[in-house]
Short mmCIF file of C-alpha atoms and ligand atoms in Angstrom, two decimals:
data_model
loop_
_atom_site.label_atom_id
_atom_site.label_comp_id
_atom_site.label_asym_id
_atom_site.label_seq_id
_atom_site.Cartn_x
_atom_site.Cartn_y
_atom_site.Cartn_z
CA MET A 1 -9.59 13.14 27.76
CA ALA A 2 -6.04 12.08 26.88
CA SER A 3 -5.75 8.82 24.93
CA GLN A 4 -3.77 5.69 25.79
CA VAL A 5 -3.65 4.48 22.17
CA LEU A 6 -3.17 6.78 19.18
CA VAL A 7 -2.80 6.16 15.48
CA ALA A 8 -1.43 8.87 13.20
CA ALA A 9 -1.96 8.43 9.46
CA ASN A 10 -2.40 10.66 6.44
CA ARG A 11 -5.83 9.20 5.69
CA GLY A 12 -8.50 8.94 8.31
CA PRO A 13 -11.28 6.40 8.78
CA LEU A 14 -13.74 8.81 7.18
CA SER A 15 -13.90 11.75 4.83
CA TYR A 16 -16.58 14.38 4.28
CA ALA A 17 -18.61 15.45 1.27
CA LEU A 18 -20.08 18.94 1.00
CA ALA A 19 -23.45 19.17 -0.76
CA ALA A 20 -24.52 22.22 -2.79
CA ASP A 21 -26.84 23.25 0.08
CA GLY A 22 -23.87 23.29 2.45
CA THR A 23 -24.71 20.01 4.22
CA LEU A 24 -21.76 17.88 5.28
CA SER A 25 -21.96 14.10 5.19
CA ALA A 26 -19.34 11.61 6.39
CA ARG A 27 -18.34 8.48 4.49
CA ARG A 28 -15.73 5.78 4.98
CA GLY A 29 -12.21 6.78 3.87
CA GLY A 30 -10.51 4.88 1.02
CA GLY A 31 -7.45 2.63 0.75
CA GLY A 32 -6.07 -0.60 2.19
CA LEU A 33 -4.61 0.98 5.31
CA VAL A 34 -7.99 2.39 6.27
CA SER A 35 -9.90 -0.86 5.94
CA GLY A 36 -7.31 -2.79 7.95
CA LEU A 37 -6.99 -0.27 10.73
CA SER A 38 -10.65 0.76 11.12
CA THR A 39 -11.85 -2.60 12.42
CA ALA A 40 -8.76 -3.21 14.49
CA LEU A 41 -8.83 0.18 16.20
CA ALA A 42 -12.54 -0.07 16.99
CA GLU A 43 -11.57 -2.73 19.55
CA GLN A 44 -9.25 -0.37 21.47
CA PRO A 45 -11.36 1.64 23.93
CA GLY A 46 -10.73 5.38 23.86
CA ALA A 47 -8.32 5.15 20.93
CA LEU A 48 -7.74 8.27 18.84
CA TRP A 49 -7.00 8.39 15.09
CA ILE A 50 -5.20 11.55 14.00
CA CYS A 51 -5.36 12.22 10.26
CA ALA A 52 -5.09 15.06 7.76
CA ALA A 53 -8.10 16.93 6.39
CA LEU A 54 -7.73 15.87 2.74
CA SER A 55 -10.23 18.07 0.97
CA ASP A 56 -12.11 21.36 1.24
CA ALA A 57 -15.05 19.40 2.68
CA ASP A 58 -12.82 17.89 5.38
CA ARG A 59 -11.39 21.32 6.21
CA GLU A 60 -14.92 22.72 6.38
CA ALA A 61 -15.91 19.93 8.78
CA VAL A 62 -12.98 20.89 11.02
CA ARG A 63 -13.92 24.59 10.80
CA ARG A 64 -17.50 23.82 11.82
CA GLY A 65 -16.27 21.65 14.69
CA VAL A 66 -18.00 18.57 13.31
CA ALA A 67 -16.22 15.78 15.14
CA GLU A 68 -16.65 12.03 14.98
CA PRO A 69 -15.66 10.35 18.23
CA GLY A 70 -12.16 8.89 18.12
CA VAL A 71 -11.02 11.00 15.15
CA ARG A 72 -9.07 14.25 15.02
CA MET A 73 -8.56 15.81 11.59
CA LEU A 74 -5.74 18.30 11.14
CA PRO A 75 -6.67 21.27 8.93
CA ILE A 76 -3.27 21.53 7.25
CA ASP A 77 -2.84 24.47 4.87
CA PRO A 78 -3.69 23.21 1.32
CA ASP A 79 -0.34 24.34 -0.14
CA VAL A 80 1.59 22.65 2.63
CA TYR A 81 -0.52 19.53 2.17
CA ASP A 82 0.09 19.52 -1.59
CA GLY A 83 3.86 19.92 -1.14
CA ALA A 84 4.02 17.17 1.48
CA TYR A 85 1.59 14.63 -0.04
CA ASN A 86 1.97 15.08 -3.80
CA GLY A 87 5.40 16.72 -3.84
CA ILE A 88 7.35 14.55 -1.40
CA ALA A 89 5.38 11.51 -0.18
CA ASN A 90 4.01 10.42 -3.56
CA SER A 91 6.60 11.87 -5.95
CA VAL A 92 9.83 11.25 -4.04
CA LEU A 93 9.47 8.76 -1.18
CA TRP A 94 7.01 6.51 -3.05
CA PHE A 95 9.33 6.49 -6.08
CA LEU A 96 12.39 5.72 -3.95
CA HIS A 97 10.77 2.93 -1.94
CA HIS A 98 9.28 1.33 -5.08
CA HIS A 99 12.38 1.90 -7.25
CA LEU A 100 10.24 3.64 -9.86
CA TYR A 101 12.56 6.36 -11.11
CA GLU A 102 13.50 6.50 -14.80
CA ILE A 103 17.09 7.32 -13.96
CA PRO A 104 18.13 9.36 -17.05
CA ARG A 105 15.55 12.00 -16.06
CA GLU A 106 14.79 11.57 -12.37
CA PRO A 107 15.18 12.31 -9.53
CA VAL A 108 16.07 16.01 -9.60
CA PHE A 109 16.77 17.53 -6.19
CA ASP A 110 16.61 21.28 -6.82
CA ALA A 111 15.24 24.42 -5.15
CA GLU A 112 11.65 23.33 -5.83
CA PHE A 113 12.36 20.01 -4.10
CA ARG A 114 13.67 21.93 -1.06
CA ARG A 115 10.47 24.01 -0.96
CA ARG A 116 8.40 20.83 -0.95
CA TRP A 117 10.62 19.25 1.67
CA ASP A 118 9.95 22.23 3.94
CA ALA A 119 6.23 21.52 3.49
CA TYR A 120 6.83 17.86 4.37
CA VAL A 121 8.62 18.98 7.57
CA THR A 122 5.72 21.31 8.48
CA TYR A 123 3.16 18.56 7.81
CA ASN A 124 5.09 16.10 10.03
CA GLU A 125 5.40 18.76 12.75
CA ALA A 126 1.62 19.22 12.75
CA PHE A 127 1.10 15.49 13.39
CA ALA A 128 3.82 15.33 16.06
CA ALA A 129 2.30 18.33 17.86
CA ALA A 130 -1.22 16.85 17.76
CA CYS A 131 0.02 13.48 19.08
CA ALA A 132 1.94 15.24 21.86
CA GLU A 133 -1.21 17.16 22.81
CA GLU A 134 -3.60 14.19 22.81
CA ALA A 135 -1.49 11.40 24.34
CA ALA A 136 -1.82 10.35 27.97
CA GLU A 137 1.36 9.83 30.01
CA GLY A 138 3.21 6.77 28.64
CA ALA A 139 0.64 6.20 25.87
CA ALA A 140 1.35 4.08 22.78
CA VAL A 141 1.43 6.00 19.49
CA LEU A 142 1.46 4.11 16.20
CA ILE A 143 2.52 6.32 13.30
CA GLN A 144 1.76 5.08 9.79
CA ASP A 145 3.71 5.14 6.58
CA TYR A 146 6.14 7.20 4.50
CA HIS A 147 4.00 10.33 4.78
CA LEU A 148 5.05 10.54 8.42
CA ALA A 149 8.67 9.40 8.45
CA LEU A 150 9.87 12.45 10.41
CA ALA A 151 7.09 12.46 13.01
CA PRO A 152 8.58 9.78 15.33
CA GLY A 153 11.74 11.85 15.93
CA MET A 154 9.76 15.07 16.36
CA LEU A 155 7.36 13.43 18.80
CA ARG A 156 10.23 11.90 20.78
CA GLU A 157 11.61 15.44 21.33
CA LEU A 158 8.21 16.72 22.48
CA ARG A 159 7.18 13.73 24.61
CA PRO A 160 10.03 11.42 25.69
CA ASP A 161 7.59 9.50 27.93
CA LEU A 162 5.63 8.00 25.01
CA ARG A 163 6.04 4.55 23.46
CA ILE A 164 6.35 5.31 19.76
CA GLY A 165 5.88 2.81 16.94
CA HIS A 166 6.00 3.42 13.19
CA PHE A 167 4.70 1.07 10.51
CA THR A 168 5.68 1.30 6.83
CA HIS A 169 3.05 -0.10 4.42
CA THR A 170 5.34 0.22 1.40
CA PRO A 171 8.66 -1.48 0.70
CA TRP A 172 11.70 0.33 2.05
CA ALA A 173 14.23 1.53 -0.56
CA SER A 174 17.39 -0.48 -0.98
CA PRO A 175 20.43 1.36 0.45
CA GLU A 176 21.62 2.33 -3.10
CA PHE A 177 18.29 4.01 -3.83
CA LEU A 178 18.17 5.71 -0.44
CA ARG A 179 21.62 7.17 -1.13
CA MET A 180 20.17 9.09 -4.11
CA LEU A 181 18.70 11.53 -1.57
CA PRO A 182 20.83 14.54 -0.66
CA ASP A 183 22.84 13.62 2.46
CA ASP A 184 21.08 16.04 4.80
CA ILE A 185 17.64 14.87 3.66
CA ARG A 186 18.55 11.18 4.00
CA SER A 187 19.85 11.92 7.46
CA GLN A 188 16.58 13.64 8.47
CA LEU A 189 14.60 10.70 7.12
CA VAL A 190 16.62 8.02 8.90
CA TRP A 191 16.82 9.92 12.19
CA GLY A 192 13.13 10.75 12.01
CA MET A 193 12.36 7.02 11.84
CA LEU A 194 14.87 6.24 14.62
CA GLY A 195 12.80 8.40 16.96
CA ALA A 196 10.50 5.35 17.23
CA ASP A 197 10.99 2.59 19.79
CA ARG A 198 9.82 0.06 17.23
CA LEU A 199 9.62 0.08 13.45
CA GLY A 200 7.32 -2.36 11.68
CA PHE A 201 7.45 -3.61 8.08
CA HIS A 202 5.40 -6.18 6.17
CA THR A 203 8.41 -8.33 5.31
CA GLU A 204 11.89 -9.07 6.56
CA THR A 205 13.35 -7.80 3.27
CA TRP A 206 11.90 -4.32 3.75
CA GLY A 207 13.04 -4.22 7.39
CA MET A 208 16.54 -5.35 6.40
CA ASN A 209 16.67 -2.58 3.80
CA PHE A 210 15.96 -0.03 6.50
CA VAL A 211 18.60 -1.44 8.86
CA SER A 212 21.18 -1.63 6.03
CA GLY A 213 20.44 1.97 5.04
CA VAL A 214 21.15 3.62 8.42
CA ASP A 215 24.88 3.31 7.97
CA GLY A 216 26.67 6.64 7.49
CA SER A 217 23.50 8.71 7.73
CA GLY A 218 25.24 11.51 9.62
CA ASN A 219 24.11 13.43 12.72
CA GLY A 220 25.29 10.78 15.18
CA THR A 221 26.19 7.14 15.73
CA ALA A 222 23.87 4.44 14.43
CA VAL A 223 24.88 0.78 14.63
CA ALA A 224 22.87 -1.87 12.80
CA HIS A 225 22.28 -5.28 14.40
CA PHE A 226 21.02 -7.82 11.88
CA ALA A 227 19.01 -10.85 12.80
CA ARG A 228 17.79 -13.49 10.42
CA GLY A 229 15.38 -16.30 11.15
CA GLY A 230 12.60 -14.84 13.26
CA ASN A 231 14.37 -12.51 15.66
CA PRO A 232 13.90 -8.79 15.23
CA SER A 233 16.82 -6.68 14.06
CA SER A 234 17.63 -3.40 15.74
CA VAL A 235 19.60 -0.19 15.50
CA THR A 236 21.38 1.29 18.50
CA HIS A 237 21.99 4.99 18.17
CA ARG A 238 22.78 8.35 19.70
CA LYS A 239 22.50 11.77 18.09
CA ASP A 240 25.52 14.09 18.31
CA THR A 241 23.25 16.74 19.80
CA ASP A 242 22.29 14.41 22.67
CA GLY A 243 25.84 14.53 24.12
CA PRO A 244 27.30 11.56 26.00
CA GLY A 245 24.90 9.00 27.42
CA PRO A 246 23.58 5.51 26.76
CA LEU A 247 22.68 4.46 23.22
CA ARG A 248 18.96 4.23 22.48
CA GLU A 249 17.55 1.21 20.71
CA THR A 250 15.03 1.01 17.87
CA VAL A 251 13.74 -2.51 17.25
CA VAL A 252 12.88 -3.40 13.64
CA ASP A 253 10.31 -6.17 13.29
CA THR A 254 7.93 -7.67 10.73
CA TYR A 255 4.14 -7.78 10.96
CA PRO A 256 2.80 -9.18 7.67
CA LEU A 257 -0.73 -7.82 7.54
CA GLY A 258 -3.31 -10.44 6.57
CA VAL A 259 -7.05 -10.45 6.00
CA ASP A 260 -9.98 -11.21 8.29
CA ALA A 261 -11.67 -14.15 6.56
CA ASP A 262 -15.07 -13.83 8.26
CA GLU A 263 -15.31 -10.10 7.67
CA LEU A 264 -14.24 -10.35 4.04
CA ARG A 265 -16.56 -13.27 3.24
CA GLY A 266 -19.39 -11.35 4.91
CA LEU A 267 -18.69 -8.33 2.70
CA ALA A 268 -18.42 -10.51 -0.40
CA HIS A 269 -21.87 -12.04 0.15
CA ARG A 270 -23.92 -8.88 0.57
CA PRO A 271 -26.90 -8.61 -1.82
CA GLU A 272 -25.15 -5.73 -3.62
CA VAL A 273 -22.23 -8.04 -4.48
CA ASP A 274 -24.60 -10.85 -5.49
CA ASP A 275 -26.18 -8.45 -7.99
CA LYS A 276 -22.79 -7.42 -9.41
CA LEU A 277 -21.83 -11.09 -9.67
CA ALA A 278 -24.99 -11.88 -11.62
CA ALA A 279 -24.23 -9.00 -13.99
CA LEU A 280 -20.62 -10.15 -14.46
CA ARG A 281 -21.75 -13.75 -15.09
CA ALA A 282 -24.15 -12.49 -17.73
CA GLU A 283 -21.29 -10.62 -19.42
CA VAL A 284 -18.67 -13.37 -19.18
CA GLY A 285 -20.85 -16.47 -19.76
CA ASP A 286 -18.93 -19.71 -19.33
CA LEU A 287 -15.56 -18.27 -20.36
CA LYS A 288 -12.59 -18.56 -17.99
CA THR A 289 -11.60 -15.39 -16.15
CA ILE A 290 -8.27 -13.79 -15.33
CA VAL A 291 -8.94 -11.15 -12.66
CA ARG A 292 -6.83 -8.25 -11.46
CA VAL A 293 -7.79 -5.39 -9.12
CA ASP A 294 -5.48 -2.46 -8.49
CA ARG A 295 -5.32 1.27 -8.11
CA THR A 296 -3.94 2.68 -11.39
CA GLU A 297 -0.59 2.68 -9.70
CA LEU A 298 2.76 2.65 -11.49
CA SER A 299 4.19 -0.02 -9.18
CA LYS A 300 1.30 -2.43 -9.88
CA ASN A 301 2.70 -3.21 -13.35
CA ILE A 302 -0.68 -3.21 -15.07
CA LEU A 303 0.83 -2.53 -18.51
CA ARG A 304 3.14 -5.57 -18.45
CA GLY A 305 0.18 -7.62 -17.19
CA LEU A 306 -1.80 -6.61 -20.28
CA LEU A 307 1.21 -7.30 -22.51
CA ALA A 308 1.47 -10.79 -20.98
CA TYR A 309 -2.22 -11.41 -21.69
CA ARG A 310 -1.67 -10.26 -25.27
CA GLU A 311 1.29 -12.64 -25.60
CA LEU A 312 -0.83 -15.49 -24.19
CA LEU A 313 -3.39 -14.91 -26.95
CA ILE A 314 -0.59 -15.08 -29.53
CA SER A 315 1.47 -18.00 -28.19
CA HIS A 316 -1.57 -20.02 -27.06
CA PRO A 317 -4.28 -19.09 -29.55
CA GLU A 318 -6.43 -21.93 -28.21
CA TRP A 319 -7.46 -19.52 -25.42
CA ARG A 320 -9.00 -17.01 -27.84
CA GLU A 321 -12.74 -16.79 -27.25
CA ARG A 322 -12.33 -19.02 -24.17
CA VAL A 323 -11.02 -16.47 -21.66
CA VAL A 324 -11.78 -12.91 -20.50
CA HIS A 325 -9.42 -10.63 -18.63
CA LEU A 326 -11.35 -8.61 -16.01
CA ALA A 327 -9.10 -5.71 -15.07
CA SER A 328 -10.25 -3.24 -12.41
CA ALA A 329 -7.86 -0.32 -12.43
CA TYR A 330 -9.48 2.38 -10.41
CA PRO A 331 -8.11 5.95 -10.48
CA SER A 332 -5.50 6.95 -7.97
CA ARG A 333 -3.35 10.06 -7.37
CA GLN A 334 -4.77 11.77 -10.43
CA ASP A 335 -3.28 15.11 -9.30
CA LEU A 336 0.03 13.80 -10.63
CA THR A 337 0.59 13.95 -14.41
CA VAL A 338 2.51 10.69 -14.47
CA TYR A 339 -0.46 8.85 -12.89
CA ARG A 340 -2.95 10.41 -15.32
CA GLU A 341 -0.74 9.36 -18.23
CA TYR A 342 -0.39 5.85 -16.83
CA THR A 343 -4.17 5.51 -16.47
CA GLU A 344 -4.55 6.60 -20.10
CA SER A 345 -1.91 4.08 -21.22
CA VAL A 346 -3.80 1.28 -19.45
CA ARG A 347 -7.01 2.26 -21.25
CA GLU A 348 -5.23 2.50 -24.61
CA LEU A 349 -3.44 -0.84 -24.33
CA ALA A 350 -6.64 -2.64 -23.27
CA ALA A 351 -8.47 -1.06 -26.23
CA ALA A 352 -5.66 -2.06 -28.61
CA ILE A 353 -5.87 -5.70 -27.43
CA ASN A 354 -9.63 -5.66 -27.94
CA THR A 355 -9.20 -4.24 -31.45
CA GLU A 356 -6.50 -6.77 -32.34
CA PHE A 357 -8.19 -9.94 -31.07
CA GLY A 358 -11.85 -9.10 -30.41
CA THR A 359 -14.62 -10.67 -32.48
CA ALA A 360 -18.31 -9.95 -32.86
CA ASP A 361 -18.97 -12.27 -29.88
CA TRP A 362 -15.89 -11.81 -27.74
CA GLN A 363 -14.22 -8.87 -26.01
CA PRO A 364 -10.87 -10.12 -24.62
CA VAL A 365 -10.38 -7.43 -21.93
CA LEU A 366 -13.05 -5.80 -19.79
CA VAL A 367 -11.51 -2.79 -18.03
CA SER A 368 -13.28 -1.04 -15.20
CA VAL A 369 -11.86 2.29 -14.09
CA GLU A 370 -14.43 2.79 -11.33
CA ASP A 371 -13.59 2.50 -7.63
CA ASP A 372 -16.30 -0.13 -7.20
CA PHE A 373 -15.42 -2.42 -4.28
CA ALA A 374 -18.62 -4.48 -4.69
CA ARG A 375 -17.72 -5.25 -8.33
CA SER A 376 -14.18 -6.16 -7.28
CA LEU A 377 -15.52 -8.60 -4.68
CA ALA A 378 -17.82 -10.11 -7.32
CA ALA A 379 -14.81 -10.53 -9.62
CA TYR A 380 -12.90 -12.19 -6.75
CA ARG A 381 -15.72 -14.73 -6.37
CA LEU A 382 -15.71 -15.47 -10.08
CA ALA A 383 -11.94 -15.60 -10.66
CA ASP A 384 -10.32 -18.66 -12.22
CA VAL A 385 -6.95 -16.92 -12.23
CA ALA A 386 -5.79 -13.92 -10.19
CA LEU A 387 -2.99 -11.83 -11.68
CA VAL A 388 -0.96 -9.91 -9.09
CA ASN A 389 2.32 -8.85 -10.71
CA PRO A 390 3.63 -5.64 -9.06
CA VAL A 391 7.20 -4.61 -9.74
CA ARG A 392 7.55 -3.87 -6.03
CA ASP A 393 4.82 -3.73 -3.41
CA GLY A 394 4.81 -3.48 0.41
CA MET A 395 2.36 -6.38 0.80
CA ASN A 396 -0.50 -6.43 -1.77
CA LEU A 397 -3.67 -7.43 0.02
CA VAL A 398 -5.48 -8.34 -3.22
CA ALA A 399 -3.19 -11.41 -3.44
CA LYS A 400 -4.50 -12.42 -0.02
CA GLU A 401 -8.14 -11.46 -0.52
CA ILE A 402 -8.86 -13.37 -3.74
CA PRO A 403 -8.05 -16.90 -2.43
CA VAL A 404 -10.24 -16.24 0.64
CA VAL A 405 -13.26 -15.18 -1.41
CA SER A 406 -12.89 -17.29 -4.57
CA GLU A 407 -15.76 -19.76 -4.99
CA ALA A 408 -14.36 -22.53 -7.17
CA GLY A 409 -10.71 -22.02 -6.23
CA CYS A 410 -8.45 -19.73 -8.17
CA VAL A 411 -4.82 -19.93 -9.29
CA LEU A 412 -2.71 -17.03 -8.07
CA VAL A 413 -0.08 -15.74 -10.51
CA LEU A 414 2.13 -13.71 -8.19
CA SER A 415 5.25 -11.70 -8.85
CA THR A 416 8.39 -11.91 -6.78
CA GLY A 417 8.06 -8.13 -6.21
CA ALA A 418 5.01 -8.36 -3.93
CA GLY A 419 5.55 -8.44 -0.17
CA ALA A 420 2.91 -11.21 -0.14
CA TYR A 421 5.35 -13.37 -2.13
CA GLU A 422 7.20 -14.21 1.11
CA GLU A 423 4.11 -15.94 2.56
CA LEU A 424 2.25 -17.15 -0.55
CA ARG A 425 4.97 -18.29 -2.93
CA ALA A 426 4.63 -22.04 -2.15
CA ASP A 427 1.09 -22.24 -3.55
CA ALA A 428 1.19 -19.49 -6.18
CA LEU A 429 2.66 -19.59 -9.70
CA THR A 430 5.44 -17.08 -9.28
CA VAL A 431 6.87 -14.77 -11.93
CA ASN A 432 9.56 -12.17 -12.45
CA PRO A 433 7.43 -9.00 -12.92
CA TYR A 434 9.53 -7.77 -15.86
CA ASP A 435 9.37 -11.08 -17.76
CA VAL A 436 6.28 -10.73 -19.93
CA THR A 437 6.84 -14.08 -21.68
CA ALA A 438 7.17 -15.95 -18.38
CA THR A 439 4.00 -14.21 -17.13
CA ALA A 440 2.15 -15.29 -20.30
CA GLU A 441 3.30 -18.88 -19.72
CA ALA A 442 2.24 -18.70 -16.06
CA LEU A 443 -1.22 -17.52 -17.18
CA HIS A 444 -1.39 -20.49 -19.56
CA ALA A 445 -0.34 -22.91 -16.78
CA ALA A 446 -2.87 -21.32 -14.44
CA LEU A 447 -5.73 -21.60 -16.94
CA SER A 448 -4.78 -25.23 -17.62
CA MET A 449 -4.45 -26.35 -13.99
CA PRO A 450 -6.73 -29.26 -12.98
CA ALA A 451 -9.61 -28.21 -10.71
CA ALA A 452 -8.52 -30.40 -7.78
CA GLU A 453 -4.99 -28.96 -7.64
CA ARG A 454 -6.40 -25.47 -8.00
CA ALA A 455 -8.79 -25.99 -5.08
CA ASP A 456 -6.05 -27.47 -2.85
CA ARG A 457 -3.70 -24.59 -3.54
CA THR A 458 -6.45 -22.06 -2.90
CA LYS A 459 -7.22 -23.59 0.51
CA ARG A 460 -3.57 -23.36 1.54
CA LEU A 461 -3.29 -19.80 0.19
CA ALA A 462 -6.35 -18.79 2.22
CA VAL A 463 -4.79 -20.20 5.39
CA ALA A 464 -1.56 -18.25 4.81
CA ALA A 465 -3.50 -15.10 3.87
CA THR A 466 -5.42 -15.06 7.15
CA ALA A 467 -2.48 -15.80 9.48
CA LEU A 468 -2.32 -12.23 10.88
CA PRO A 469 -5.69 -10.47 10.51
CA PRO A 470 -5.80 -6.69 11.15
CA THR A 471 -6.90 -6.90 14.78
CA GLN A 472 -4.02 -9.19 15.73
CA TRP A 473 -1.67 -7.19 13.52
CA LEU A 474 -2.46 -4.10 15.59
CA THR A 475 -2.58 -5.72 19.03
CA SER A 476 0.70 -7.56 18.52
CA GLN A 477 2.38 -4.23 17.72
CA LEU A 478 0.77 -2.55 20.73
CA ASP A 479 1.77 -5.44 23.02
CA ALA A 480 5.35 -5.29 21.79
CA LEU A 481 5.44 -1.52 22.31
CA ARG A 482 4.24 -1.80 25.89
CA THR A 483 6.72 -4.48 27.02
O1 F6P B 1 0.54 1.19 0.29
C1 F6P B 1 0.66 2.39 0.97
C2 F6P B 1 -0.62 3.16 0.93
O2 F6P B 1 -0.52 4.30 1.71
C3 F6P B 1 -1.77 2.30 1.43
O3 F6P B 1 -1.82 2.28 2.80
C4 F6P B 1 -2.93 2.91 0.74
O4 F6P B 1 -3.97 2.02 0.57
C5 F6P B 1 -2.35 3.31 -0.58
O5 F6P B 1 -0.98 3.56 -0.38
C6 F6P B 1 -3.16 4.46 -1.17
O6 F6P B 1 -2.50 5.64 -1.22
P1 F6P B 1 -3.21 7.03 -1.16
O7 F6P B 1 -3.59 7.26 0.26
O8 F6P B 1 -2.16 7.97 -1.67
O9 F6P B 1 -4.39 6.94 -2.06
#
């Protein structure tokens, strides 16, 4: 039966594992997008989630026709998938949107880049075709993230009747960064996005970047209309190939994803988390804790966070043997050399700090490189200070989760680069992510903050963090699409 509500995203709500005896088992997919969307979508009757088969086990599940209700996995050719996901989404678009390039060496747009771009086009076409096939007349389709920036335009061509939304979970590149792309590629990217009726971003800054970047993107007329102070911006546009006719409009709006307090507190008080908390307490004793939880992701700025902790131990030696830094940095995108090297650098720097300052009774940094959500939740409950210092981040849900779960109240040290900064800055201690000395001083101020002030700030942070929980985040986008 055709669906009235569709979500298209690279990752699905589940992934498969293939046992040695050939048995397939399903488990929940990973990542922030998945946790937010899974609960929210469950409340939309008959909704369909279209995602890519990510592994051999997923492809095998598709081949065997194993289907979970409400999910369609696309068995994209592994080489195409690698070119699109690793080659373009994670190595080009992610780097552009997060301003991660080391300019003397990168980016390089050569023949190999073009080959990967072709794969990215094919991957987007597969999603557009599946959406076109599954959607009921006039259905709402919400396409997710930079993996699928071309799909809105492709779907518009196939099914002009649909209401198409696209949400970007990352920042959007500033216009100067976007202009690094070859002109024809930038044009495809911008016009792909303009195929949507509505574009959503976590913050006004990221939305403004998109609107500012449409100028001069070739292939037609695109006029930016900026709004500040609560009203959505928009782009009116017409492709040259469309011939004369009225301009179409794409509305650009912000939907700052928040957390569901009840759900998160429920998860954080499962017996499994209680056990992990007891183990952590036994390890940490009565020392203060600085907690961080990230994927080992270049944009999360884990290395400068460790350098700031090191500087704290030098400039405020009174904290030695009185504090522990609990850093969860679980592996991510390990197919890419630069991510493997970064993960190794995190391990090495943490070990160097332990060698430099550690004593027989005190290990200054405890690093966990496991993807252990229960341990992370236990660390959230225990945290005296939360360190969230990305150089640039679409939102950063950890900054919102910790104040909601923290037991005794916890001071949030938050960088100006996080999307969450726009909502949480009033009650966080805010830092320039590149300023290691300022971050060390913020950690000192956070550790020294009186308990009453800490608790008051945490309460206000938790209110701001839960302003737009996932279900409302999704329904407000669907409502806007349908009006
Ligand atoms: O922030 C963008 C995002 O796609 C998130 O939605 C997701 O949690 C994260 O990156 C993980 O990325 P990947 O799917 O590549 O592991």
